[in-house]
Coordinates of C-alpha atoms in Angstrom, one line a residue:
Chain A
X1317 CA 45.7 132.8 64.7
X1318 CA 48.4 133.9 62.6
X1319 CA 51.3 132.4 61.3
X1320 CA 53.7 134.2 64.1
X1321 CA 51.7 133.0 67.3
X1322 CA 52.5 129.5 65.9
X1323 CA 55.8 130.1 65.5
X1324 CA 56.3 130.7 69.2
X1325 CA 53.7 128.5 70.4
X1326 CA 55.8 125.4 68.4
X1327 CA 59.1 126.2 67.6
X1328 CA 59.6 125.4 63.9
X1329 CA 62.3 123.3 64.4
X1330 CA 63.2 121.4 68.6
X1331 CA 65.5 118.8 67.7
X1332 CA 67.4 117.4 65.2
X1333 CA 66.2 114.1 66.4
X1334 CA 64.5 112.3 64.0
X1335 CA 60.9 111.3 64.6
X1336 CA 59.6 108.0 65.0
X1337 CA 57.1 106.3 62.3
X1338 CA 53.9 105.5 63.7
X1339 CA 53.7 101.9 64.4
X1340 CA 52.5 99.9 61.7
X1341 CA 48.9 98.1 61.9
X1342 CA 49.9 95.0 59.9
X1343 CA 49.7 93.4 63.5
X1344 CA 46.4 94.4 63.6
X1345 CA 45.3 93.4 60.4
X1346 CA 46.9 89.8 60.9
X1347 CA 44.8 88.8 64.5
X1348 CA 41.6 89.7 63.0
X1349 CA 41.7 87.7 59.5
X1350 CA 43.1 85.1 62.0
X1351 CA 40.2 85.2 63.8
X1352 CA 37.7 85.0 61.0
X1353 CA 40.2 81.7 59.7
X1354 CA 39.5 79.7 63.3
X1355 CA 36.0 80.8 63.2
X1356 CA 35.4 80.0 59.8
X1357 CA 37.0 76.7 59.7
X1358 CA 35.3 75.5 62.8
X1359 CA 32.0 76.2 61.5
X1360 CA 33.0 74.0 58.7
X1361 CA 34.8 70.9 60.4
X1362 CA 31.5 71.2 62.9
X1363 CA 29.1 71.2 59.9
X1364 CA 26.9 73.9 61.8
X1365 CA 26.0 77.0 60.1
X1366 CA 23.2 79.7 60.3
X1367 CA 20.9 77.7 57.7
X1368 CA 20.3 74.9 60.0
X1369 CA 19.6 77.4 63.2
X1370 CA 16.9 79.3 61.2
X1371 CA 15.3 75.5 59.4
X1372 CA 15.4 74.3 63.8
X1373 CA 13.3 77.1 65.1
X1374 CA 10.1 75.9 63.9
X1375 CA 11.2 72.7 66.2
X1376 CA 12.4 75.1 69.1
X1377 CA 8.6 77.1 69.1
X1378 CA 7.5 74.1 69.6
X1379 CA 9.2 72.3 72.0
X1380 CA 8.8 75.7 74.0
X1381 CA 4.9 75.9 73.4
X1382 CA 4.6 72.3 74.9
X1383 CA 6.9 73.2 78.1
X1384 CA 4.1 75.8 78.6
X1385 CA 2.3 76.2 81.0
X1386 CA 5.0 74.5 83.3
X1387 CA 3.0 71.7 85.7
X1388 CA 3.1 73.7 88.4
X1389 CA 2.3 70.7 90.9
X1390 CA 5.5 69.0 89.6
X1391 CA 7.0 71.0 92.4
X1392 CA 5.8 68.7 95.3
X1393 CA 7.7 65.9 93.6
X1394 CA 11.2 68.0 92.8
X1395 CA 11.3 69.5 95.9
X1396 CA 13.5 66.8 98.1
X1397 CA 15.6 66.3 94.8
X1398 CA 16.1 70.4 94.9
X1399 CA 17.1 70.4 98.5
X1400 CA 19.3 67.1 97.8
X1401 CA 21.0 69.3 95.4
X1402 CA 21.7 72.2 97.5
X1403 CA 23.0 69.8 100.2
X1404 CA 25.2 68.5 97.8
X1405 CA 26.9 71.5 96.8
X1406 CA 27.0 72.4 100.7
X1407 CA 29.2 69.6 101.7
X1408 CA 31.0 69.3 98.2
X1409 CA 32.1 72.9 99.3
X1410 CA 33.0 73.0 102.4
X1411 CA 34.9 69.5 101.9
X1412 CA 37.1 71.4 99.1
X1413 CA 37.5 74.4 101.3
X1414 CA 38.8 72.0 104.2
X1415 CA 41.3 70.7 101.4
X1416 CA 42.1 73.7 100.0
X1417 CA 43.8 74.8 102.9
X1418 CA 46.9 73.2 103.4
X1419 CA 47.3 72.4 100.0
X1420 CA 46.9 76.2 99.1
X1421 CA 49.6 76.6 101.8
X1422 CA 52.0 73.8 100.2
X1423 CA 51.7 76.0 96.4
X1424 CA 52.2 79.8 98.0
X1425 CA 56.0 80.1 97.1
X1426 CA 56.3 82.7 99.7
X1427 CA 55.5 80.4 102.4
X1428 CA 56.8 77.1 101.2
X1429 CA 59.9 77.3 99.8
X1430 CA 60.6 73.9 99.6
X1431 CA 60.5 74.1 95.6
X1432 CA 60.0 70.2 94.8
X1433 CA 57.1 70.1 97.2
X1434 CA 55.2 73.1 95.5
X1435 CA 56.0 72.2 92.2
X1436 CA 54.4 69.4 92.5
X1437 CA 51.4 70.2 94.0
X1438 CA 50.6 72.7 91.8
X1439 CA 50.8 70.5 89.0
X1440 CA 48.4 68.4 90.6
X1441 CA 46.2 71.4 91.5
X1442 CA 46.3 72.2 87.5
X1443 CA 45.6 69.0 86.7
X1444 CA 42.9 68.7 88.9
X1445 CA 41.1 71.8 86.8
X1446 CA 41.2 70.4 83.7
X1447 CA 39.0 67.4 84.5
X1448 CA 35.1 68.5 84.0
X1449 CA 33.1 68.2 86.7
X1450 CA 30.7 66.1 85.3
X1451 CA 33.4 63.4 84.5
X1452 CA 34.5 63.4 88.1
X1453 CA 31.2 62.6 88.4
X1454 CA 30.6 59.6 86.4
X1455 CA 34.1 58.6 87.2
X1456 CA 33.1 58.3 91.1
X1457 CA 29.6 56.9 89.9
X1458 CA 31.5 54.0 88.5
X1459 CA 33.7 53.7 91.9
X1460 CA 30.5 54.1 94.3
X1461 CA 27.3 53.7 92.6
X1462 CA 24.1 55.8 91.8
X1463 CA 23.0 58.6 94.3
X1464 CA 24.5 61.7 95.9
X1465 CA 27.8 60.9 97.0
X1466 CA 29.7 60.6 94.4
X1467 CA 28.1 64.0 93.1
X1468 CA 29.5 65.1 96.7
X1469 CA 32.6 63.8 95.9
X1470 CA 33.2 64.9 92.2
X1471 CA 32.2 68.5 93.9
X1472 CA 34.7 68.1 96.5
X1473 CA 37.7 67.5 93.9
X1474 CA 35.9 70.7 92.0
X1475 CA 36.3 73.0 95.2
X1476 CA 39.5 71.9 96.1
X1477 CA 41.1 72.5 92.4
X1478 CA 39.5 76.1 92.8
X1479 CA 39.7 77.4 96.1
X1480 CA 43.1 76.0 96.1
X1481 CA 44.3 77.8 93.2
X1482 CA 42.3 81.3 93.9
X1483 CA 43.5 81.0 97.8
X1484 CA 47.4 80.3 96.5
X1485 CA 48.1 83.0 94.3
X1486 CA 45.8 85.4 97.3
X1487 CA 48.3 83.8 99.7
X1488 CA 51.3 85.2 97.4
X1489 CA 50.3 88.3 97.8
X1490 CA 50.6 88.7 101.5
X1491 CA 52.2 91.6 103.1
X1492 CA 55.2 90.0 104.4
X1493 CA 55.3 92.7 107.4
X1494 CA 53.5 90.6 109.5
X1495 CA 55.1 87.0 108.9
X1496 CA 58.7 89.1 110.2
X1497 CA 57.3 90.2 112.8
X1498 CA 56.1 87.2 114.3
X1499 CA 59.2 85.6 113.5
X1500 CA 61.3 88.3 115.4
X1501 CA 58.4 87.6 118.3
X1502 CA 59.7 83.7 118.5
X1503 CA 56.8 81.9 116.8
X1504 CA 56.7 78.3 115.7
X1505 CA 55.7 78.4 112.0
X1506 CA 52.2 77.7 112.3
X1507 CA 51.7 80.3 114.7
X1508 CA 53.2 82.7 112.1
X1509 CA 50.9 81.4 110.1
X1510 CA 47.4 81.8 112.8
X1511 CA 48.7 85.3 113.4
X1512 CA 49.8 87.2 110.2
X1513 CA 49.0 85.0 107.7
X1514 CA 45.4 83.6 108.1
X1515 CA 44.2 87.7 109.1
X1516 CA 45.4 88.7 106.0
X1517 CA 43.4 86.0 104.0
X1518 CA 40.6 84.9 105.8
X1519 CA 37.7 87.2 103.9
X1520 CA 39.8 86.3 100.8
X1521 CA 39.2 82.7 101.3
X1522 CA 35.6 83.0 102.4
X1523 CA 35.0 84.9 99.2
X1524 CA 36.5 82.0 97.2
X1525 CA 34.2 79.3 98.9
X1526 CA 30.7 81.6 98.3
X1527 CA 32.0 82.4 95.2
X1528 CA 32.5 78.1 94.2
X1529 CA 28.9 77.4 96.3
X1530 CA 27.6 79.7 93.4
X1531 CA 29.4 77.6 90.8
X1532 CA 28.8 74.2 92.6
X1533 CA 25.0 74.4 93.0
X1534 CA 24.5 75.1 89.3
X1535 CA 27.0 72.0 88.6
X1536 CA 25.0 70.1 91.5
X1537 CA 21.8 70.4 88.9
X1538 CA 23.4 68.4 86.3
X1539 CA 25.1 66.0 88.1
X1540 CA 22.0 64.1 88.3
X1541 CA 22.0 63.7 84.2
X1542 CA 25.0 60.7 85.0
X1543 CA 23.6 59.4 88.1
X1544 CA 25.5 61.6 90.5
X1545 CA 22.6 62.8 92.8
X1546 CA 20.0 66.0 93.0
X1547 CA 17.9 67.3 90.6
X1548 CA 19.6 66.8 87.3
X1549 CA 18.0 63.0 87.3
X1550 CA 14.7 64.4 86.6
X1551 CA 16.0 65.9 83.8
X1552 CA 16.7 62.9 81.9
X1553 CA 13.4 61.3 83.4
X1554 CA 10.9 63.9 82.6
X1555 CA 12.7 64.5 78.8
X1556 CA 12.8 61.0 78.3
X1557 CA 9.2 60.8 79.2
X1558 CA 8.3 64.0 76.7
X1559 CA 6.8 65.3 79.3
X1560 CA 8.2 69.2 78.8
X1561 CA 5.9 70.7 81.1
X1562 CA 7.5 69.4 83.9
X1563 CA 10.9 69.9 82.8
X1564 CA 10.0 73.6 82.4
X1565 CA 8.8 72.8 86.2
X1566 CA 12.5 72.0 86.9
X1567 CA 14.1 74.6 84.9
X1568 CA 12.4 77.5 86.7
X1569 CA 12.6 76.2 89.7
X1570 CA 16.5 75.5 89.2
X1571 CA 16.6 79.3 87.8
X1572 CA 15.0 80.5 91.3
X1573 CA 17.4 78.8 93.3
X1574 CA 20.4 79.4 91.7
X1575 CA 19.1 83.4 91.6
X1576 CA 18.8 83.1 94.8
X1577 CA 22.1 82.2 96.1
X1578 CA 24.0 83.9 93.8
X1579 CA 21.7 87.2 95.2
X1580 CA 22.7 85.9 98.8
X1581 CA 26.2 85.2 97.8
X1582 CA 27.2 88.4 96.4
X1583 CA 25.9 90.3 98.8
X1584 CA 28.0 88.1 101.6
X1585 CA 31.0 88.6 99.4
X1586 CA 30.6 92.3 99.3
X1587 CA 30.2 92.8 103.1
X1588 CA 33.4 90.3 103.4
X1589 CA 35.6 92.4 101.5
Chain B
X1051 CA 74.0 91.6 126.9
X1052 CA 74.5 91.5 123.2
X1053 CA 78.1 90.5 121.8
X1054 CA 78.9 89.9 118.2
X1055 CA 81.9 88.2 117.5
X1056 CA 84.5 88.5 114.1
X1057 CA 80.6 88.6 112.3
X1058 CA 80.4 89.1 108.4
X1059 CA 77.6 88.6 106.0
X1060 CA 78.3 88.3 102.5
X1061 CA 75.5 87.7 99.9
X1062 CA 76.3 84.9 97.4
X1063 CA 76.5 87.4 94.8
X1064 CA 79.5 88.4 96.7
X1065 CA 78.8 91.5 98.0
X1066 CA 79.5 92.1 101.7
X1067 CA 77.3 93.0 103.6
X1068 CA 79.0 92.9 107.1
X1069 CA 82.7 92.9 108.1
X1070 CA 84.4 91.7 111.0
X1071 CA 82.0 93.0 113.1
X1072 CA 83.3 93.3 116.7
X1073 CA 80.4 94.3 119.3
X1074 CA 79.8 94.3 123.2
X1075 CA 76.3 95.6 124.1
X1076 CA 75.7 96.7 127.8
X1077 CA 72.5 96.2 129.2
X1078 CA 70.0 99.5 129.0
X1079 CA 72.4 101.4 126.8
X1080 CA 70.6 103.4 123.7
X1081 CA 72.2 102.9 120.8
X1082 CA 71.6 104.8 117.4
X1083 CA 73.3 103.0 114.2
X1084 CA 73.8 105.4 111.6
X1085 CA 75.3 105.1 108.1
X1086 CA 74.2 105.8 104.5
X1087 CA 71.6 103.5 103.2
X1088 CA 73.6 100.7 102.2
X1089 CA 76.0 100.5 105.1
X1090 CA 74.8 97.7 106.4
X1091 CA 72.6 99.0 109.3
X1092 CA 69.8 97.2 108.8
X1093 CA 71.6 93.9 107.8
X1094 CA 73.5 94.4 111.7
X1095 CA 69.9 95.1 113.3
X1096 CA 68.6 91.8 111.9
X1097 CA 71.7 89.6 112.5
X1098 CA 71.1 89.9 116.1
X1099 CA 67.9 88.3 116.0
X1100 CA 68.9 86.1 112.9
X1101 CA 65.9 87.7 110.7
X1102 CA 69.2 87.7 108.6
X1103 CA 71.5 84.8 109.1
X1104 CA 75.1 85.6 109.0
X1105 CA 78.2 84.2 107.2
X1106 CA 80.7 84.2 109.6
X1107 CA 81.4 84.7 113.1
X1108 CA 79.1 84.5 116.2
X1109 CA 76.2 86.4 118.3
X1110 CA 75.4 85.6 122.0
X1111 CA 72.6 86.8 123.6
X1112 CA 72.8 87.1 127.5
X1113 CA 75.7 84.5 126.4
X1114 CA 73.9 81.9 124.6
X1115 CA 74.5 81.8 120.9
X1116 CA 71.8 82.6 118.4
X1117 CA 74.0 81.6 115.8
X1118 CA 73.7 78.2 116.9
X1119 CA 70.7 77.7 118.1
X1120 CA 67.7 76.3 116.5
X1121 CA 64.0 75.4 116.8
X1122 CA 62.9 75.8 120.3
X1123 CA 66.1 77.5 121.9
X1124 CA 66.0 80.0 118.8
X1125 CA 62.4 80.8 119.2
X1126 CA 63.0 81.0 122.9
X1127 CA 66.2 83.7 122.1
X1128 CA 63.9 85.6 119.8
X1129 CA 61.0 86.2 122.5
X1130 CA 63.5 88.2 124.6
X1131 CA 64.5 90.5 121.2
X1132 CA 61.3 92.8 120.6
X1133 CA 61.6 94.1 116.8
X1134 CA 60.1 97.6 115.2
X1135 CA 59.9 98.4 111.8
X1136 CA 59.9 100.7 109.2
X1137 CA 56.4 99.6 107.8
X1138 CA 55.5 98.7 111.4
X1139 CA 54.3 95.3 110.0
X1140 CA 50.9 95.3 112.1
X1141 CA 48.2 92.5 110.5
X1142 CA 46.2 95.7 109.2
X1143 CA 43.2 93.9 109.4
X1144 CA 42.5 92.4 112.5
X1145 CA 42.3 94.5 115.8
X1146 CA 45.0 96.8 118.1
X1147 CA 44.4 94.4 121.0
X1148 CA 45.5 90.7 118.9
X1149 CA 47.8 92.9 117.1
X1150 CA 49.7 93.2 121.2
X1151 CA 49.0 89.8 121.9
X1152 CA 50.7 88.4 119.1
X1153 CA 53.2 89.7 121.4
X1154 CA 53.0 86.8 123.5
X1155 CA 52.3 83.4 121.1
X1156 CA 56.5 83.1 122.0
X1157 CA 55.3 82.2 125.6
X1158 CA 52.4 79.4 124.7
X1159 CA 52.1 76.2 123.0
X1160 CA 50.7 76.3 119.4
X1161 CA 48.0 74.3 120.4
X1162 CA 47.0 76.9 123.1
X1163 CA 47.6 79.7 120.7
X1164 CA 45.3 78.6 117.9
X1165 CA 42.1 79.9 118.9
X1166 CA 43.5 82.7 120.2
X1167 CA 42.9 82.0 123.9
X1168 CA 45.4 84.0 125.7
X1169 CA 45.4 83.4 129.4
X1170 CA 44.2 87.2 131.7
X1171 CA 47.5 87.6 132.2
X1172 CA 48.6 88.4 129.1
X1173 CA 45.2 90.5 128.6
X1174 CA 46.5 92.5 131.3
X1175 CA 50.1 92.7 130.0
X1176 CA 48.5 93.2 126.4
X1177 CA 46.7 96.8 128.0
X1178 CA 49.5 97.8 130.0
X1179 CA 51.6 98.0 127.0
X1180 CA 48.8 99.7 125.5
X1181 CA 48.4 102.5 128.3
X1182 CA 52.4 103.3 128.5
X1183 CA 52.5 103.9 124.7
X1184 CA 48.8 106.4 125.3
X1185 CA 46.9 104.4 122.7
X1186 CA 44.5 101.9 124.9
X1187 CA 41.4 103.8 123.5
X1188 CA 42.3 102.2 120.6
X1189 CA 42.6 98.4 121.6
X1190 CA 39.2 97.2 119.7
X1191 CA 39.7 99.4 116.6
X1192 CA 41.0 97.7 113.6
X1193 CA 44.5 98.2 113.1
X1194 CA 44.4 99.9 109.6
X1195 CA 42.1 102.3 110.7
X1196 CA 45.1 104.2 112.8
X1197 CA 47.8 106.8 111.6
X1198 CA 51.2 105.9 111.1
X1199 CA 52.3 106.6 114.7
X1200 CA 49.6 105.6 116.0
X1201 CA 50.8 101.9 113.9
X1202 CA 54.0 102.1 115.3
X1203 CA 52.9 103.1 119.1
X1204 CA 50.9 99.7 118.7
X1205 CA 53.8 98.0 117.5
X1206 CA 56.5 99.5 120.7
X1207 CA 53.2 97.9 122.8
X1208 CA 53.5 94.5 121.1
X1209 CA 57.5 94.6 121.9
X1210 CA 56.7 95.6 125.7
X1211 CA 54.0 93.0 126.2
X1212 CA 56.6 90.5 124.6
X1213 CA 58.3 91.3 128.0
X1214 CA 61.7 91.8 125.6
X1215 CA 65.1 92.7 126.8
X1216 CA 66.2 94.0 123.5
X1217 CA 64.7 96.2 121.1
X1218 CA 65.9 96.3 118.1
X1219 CA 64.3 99.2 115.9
X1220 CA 64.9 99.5 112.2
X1221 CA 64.3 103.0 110.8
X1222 CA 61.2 103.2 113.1
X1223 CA 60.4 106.9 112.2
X1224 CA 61.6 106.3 108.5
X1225 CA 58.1 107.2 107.5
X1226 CA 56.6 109.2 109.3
X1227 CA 56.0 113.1 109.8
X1228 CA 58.7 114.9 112.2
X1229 CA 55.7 115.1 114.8
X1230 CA 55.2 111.8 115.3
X1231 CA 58.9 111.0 114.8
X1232 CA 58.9 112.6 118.3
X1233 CA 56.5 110.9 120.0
X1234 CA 58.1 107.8 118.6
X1235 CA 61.2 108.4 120.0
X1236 CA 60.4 110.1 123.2
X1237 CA 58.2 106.7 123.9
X1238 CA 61.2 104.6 122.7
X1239 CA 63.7 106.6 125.2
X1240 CA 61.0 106.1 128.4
X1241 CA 60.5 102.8 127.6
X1242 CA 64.6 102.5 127.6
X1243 CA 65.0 104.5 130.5
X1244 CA 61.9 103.4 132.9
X1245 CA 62.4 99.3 131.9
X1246 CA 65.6 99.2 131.3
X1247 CA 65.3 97.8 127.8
X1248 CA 68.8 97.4 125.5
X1249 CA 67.8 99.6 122.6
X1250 CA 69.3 99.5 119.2
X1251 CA 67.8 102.0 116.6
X1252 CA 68.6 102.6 112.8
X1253 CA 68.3 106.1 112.0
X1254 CA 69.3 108.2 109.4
X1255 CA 68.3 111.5 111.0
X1256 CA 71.9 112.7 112.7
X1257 CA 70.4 115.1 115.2
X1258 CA 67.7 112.3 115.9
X1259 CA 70.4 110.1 116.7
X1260 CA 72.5 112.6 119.1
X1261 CA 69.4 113.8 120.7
X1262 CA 68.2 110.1 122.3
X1263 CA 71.2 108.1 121.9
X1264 CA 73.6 107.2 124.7
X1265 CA 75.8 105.7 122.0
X1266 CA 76.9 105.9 118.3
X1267 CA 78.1 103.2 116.1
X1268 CA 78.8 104.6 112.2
X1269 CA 78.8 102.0 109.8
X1270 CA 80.7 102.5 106.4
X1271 CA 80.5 99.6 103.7
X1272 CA 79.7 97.0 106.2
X1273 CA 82.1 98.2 108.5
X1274 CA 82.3 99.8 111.7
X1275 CA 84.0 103.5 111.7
X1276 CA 83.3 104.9 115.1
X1277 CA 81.6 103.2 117.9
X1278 CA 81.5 105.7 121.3
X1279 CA 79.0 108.5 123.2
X1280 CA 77.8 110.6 121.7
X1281 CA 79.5 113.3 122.8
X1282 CA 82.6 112.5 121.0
X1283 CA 80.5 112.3 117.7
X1284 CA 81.2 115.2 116.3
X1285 CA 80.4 117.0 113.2
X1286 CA 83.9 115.6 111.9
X1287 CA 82.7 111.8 113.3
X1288 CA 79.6 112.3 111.0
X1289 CA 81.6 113.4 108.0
X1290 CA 83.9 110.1 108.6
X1291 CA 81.1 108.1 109.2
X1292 CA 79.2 109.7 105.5
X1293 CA 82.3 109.9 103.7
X1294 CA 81.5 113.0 103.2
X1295 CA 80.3 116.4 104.4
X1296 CA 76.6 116.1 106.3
X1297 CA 73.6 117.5 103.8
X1298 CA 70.6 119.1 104.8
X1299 CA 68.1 116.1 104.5
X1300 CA 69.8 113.9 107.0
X1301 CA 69.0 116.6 109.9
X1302 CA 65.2 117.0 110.5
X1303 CA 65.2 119.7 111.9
X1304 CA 63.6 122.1 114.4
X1305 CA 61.4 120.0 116.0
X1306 CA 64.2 118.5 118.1
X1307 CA 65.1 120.6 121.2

């Protein structure tokens, strides 16, 4: 190409606007040695380095040679603690759905306007999330003793701090079409909400409860490590007991399951939306 | 009868919306509001069924105030006012037939309305709305799978089955092709001129407006600059009513006739 086919391709001078400087990278630069600080100086304040992970896997090999072969007749024993567990998450769910629901309604600002009931509530709702799941657990333990329900419970408060806030921000982004319309049609407000407002969320909010089953049978499994119910007790029993084989028993079986109805799960959700 | 009284609307940031608004509505008369965007026409349109509540003045419906009423005399006012929209605010995901019936909740308990249990009745209500608008094939198909008129035809259905006096329409053809801007209209006018239904429609279209309307009112800032038939609105009306001469886009065209 010669020099005069660039000349009229780019004139050699457009503007006498000045141009701008390419943004500079320090920005950039700064985040990542940041980044390598907080990483650093956690792995020094927690005393854990690479050293000690390479000096434990002699200890690992063998703690996983001992869990095999798994004691594949564990399974008979398990197998009402499994189901336990499953039931657990069930009714945990489906009482924080039940929840959920009104106090999803209470946060939407678009449907409650009434800003010193939402505020409120959504601080509660917040609040709520912070609090693990397995200290809900032991809390309710205290309240109500050993055994499932308080692992139903501790669920339940789980569910309802999730679905709640997934279902109240998918509440705020209704089309407000339909909540005129039924206005303009004389409605009382719940029917405005029946008619425009529960359509328009429904597969949403189904979604949001597979989508904490998933979650809540996994927690379900582990509840049992403080006395909350299901399978996590025979964690602590067969580990206390050193006998690995049947923990690895537990393990799989755990794995299967939760496969399972995260498979079944996803596969709902995606027909839903 | 519709009758709005000395009404104004002015927005706490002080703008005004409507002014001393002075209105008498006859029963089965067509009436096309026109104005620039920003005249106020669709402020007026939803005064009368208080989607917008007004500053000042007073509305009466068949003589009882909507201004003043509240919880189950309002609700009671409003299920005689059918509304249309722009967006035809259908719930897109659920079907044409609930999408009618919703039509009706006005007339029933909530209780009664929560599972949806409407009474045969109202079914058959619910379908004859369906066949006067030519869309009953349609009653079990989900409501997003239809075309823009085909939304709004739905939505002129839910009105009828409502069993309104009034319809208020705001920009109904707004957004859709001249085509079914037609149809629209041409079901609007039956429905007006077989039932006998008060209609009041925003449009921005002039020759629209002179084509089905028995009357003209031309809002101007929030203020009304001609109110008559529409044969004495004139090219020179419309030029009042704009402020200035008519342009191209607010005549659509050909199609008319």
């Amino acid at each position: 190409m010669s020099a005069h086919d660039m000349k009229s391709a780019v004139p050699s001078k457009a503007s006498s606007l000045p141009r701008p400087k390419p943004p500079r990278k320090l920005k950039a630069i700064l985040t990542g040695l940041i980044v390598l600080l907080l990483l650093a100086g956690s792995a020094i304040k927690t005393e854990s380095s690479f050293s000690e992970l390479f000096t434990g896997l002699p200890n690992m090999l063998d703690l996983i040679k001992e869990m095999f072969p798994p004691r594949w007749s564990y399974f008979d024993d398990i197998t009402g603690a499994m189901l336990e567990t499953i039931r657990m998450a069930i009714v945990g769910t489906t009482l924080g759905a039940i929840f959920a629901i009104p106090i999803a309604l209470l946060c939407a600002s678009n449907l409650n306007t009434i800003k010193w009931l939402s505020y409120p509530v959504r601080f509660v709702l917040n609040l709520i999330r912070t609090i693990p799941d397995l200290l809900l657990a032991a809390l309710f333990v205290a309240i109500f003793g050993l055994g499932p329900l308080p692992g139903i419970f501790a669920l339940t408060i789980f569910s309802l701090g999730l679905i709640g806030k997934l279902t109240y921000e998918a509440l705020e982004t209704i089309d407000r079409g339909p909540l005129e319309a039924m206005t303009a049609v004389g409605s009382t407000p719940m029917q405005r909400i029946i008619y425009s407002v529960v359509p328009q969320i429904q597969a949403h909010f189904m979604s949001y409860v597979l989508y904490t089953f998933e979650i809540n049978v996994r927690a379900a499994a582990v509840l049992g490590l403080v006395g909350a119910g299901g399978i996590g007790h025979y964690y602590e029993v067969t580990l206390g007991f050193l006998e690995y084989d049947k923990t690895c028993t537990i393990i799989l079986f755990t794995l299967a399951i939760v496969l399972f109805i995260d498979w079944m799960s996803t596969r709902l959700r995606e027909k839903l939306l | 009868m519709i009758e709005l009284r000395h009404v104004s609307k002015s927005y706490p940031n002080g703008v005004k919306g409507l002014h001393n608004i002075n209105l008498t509505i006859h029963p089965g008369e067509f009436i096309a509001v026109v104005g620039l965007s920003g005249a106020g026409k669709s402020t007026l349109l939803r005064s009368i069924n208080r989607l917008h509540e007004i500053t000042d003045g007073e509305i009466l419906i068949d003589g009882a105030s909507i201004t003043k009423a509240s919880g189950k005399e309002l609700r009671t006012i409003r299920r005689g006012i059918g509304m249309i929209f722009q967006s035809f605010n259908l719930v897109k995901r659920t079907t044409v037939l609930r999408n009618v019936l919703a039509g009706r909740v006005g007339y029933h308990s909530t209780m009664r309305t929560l599972f949806g249990l409407f009474p045969d009745h109202d079914k058959e209500l619910a379908f004859r709305a369906l066949e006067r608008v030519n869309i009953v094939e349609k009653a079990y198909t989900r409501s997003d799978e239809l075309s823009g008129g085909q939304q709004q035809r739905v939505a002129i259905a839910r009105v009828l089955a409502q069993e309104a006096k009034i319809i208020l329409a705001d920009e109904p053809v707004a957004s859709l092709d001249p085509l079914t801007t037609k149809q629209v209209m041409d079901d609007l006018k039956r429905i007006n001129q077989d039932l006998g239904i008060t209609t009041l429609v925003n449009l921005h279209f002039i020759d629209l407006a002179r084509q089905y309307a028995t009357r003209i009112i031309g809002l101007r800032a929030g203020e009304i600059v001609f109110d008559g038939p529409v044969e004495e609105a004139t090219d020179d009306v419309f030029n009042h009513i704009y402020g200035r001469p008519i342009q191209q886009e607010e005549l659509l065209g050909d199609l008319v006739g």
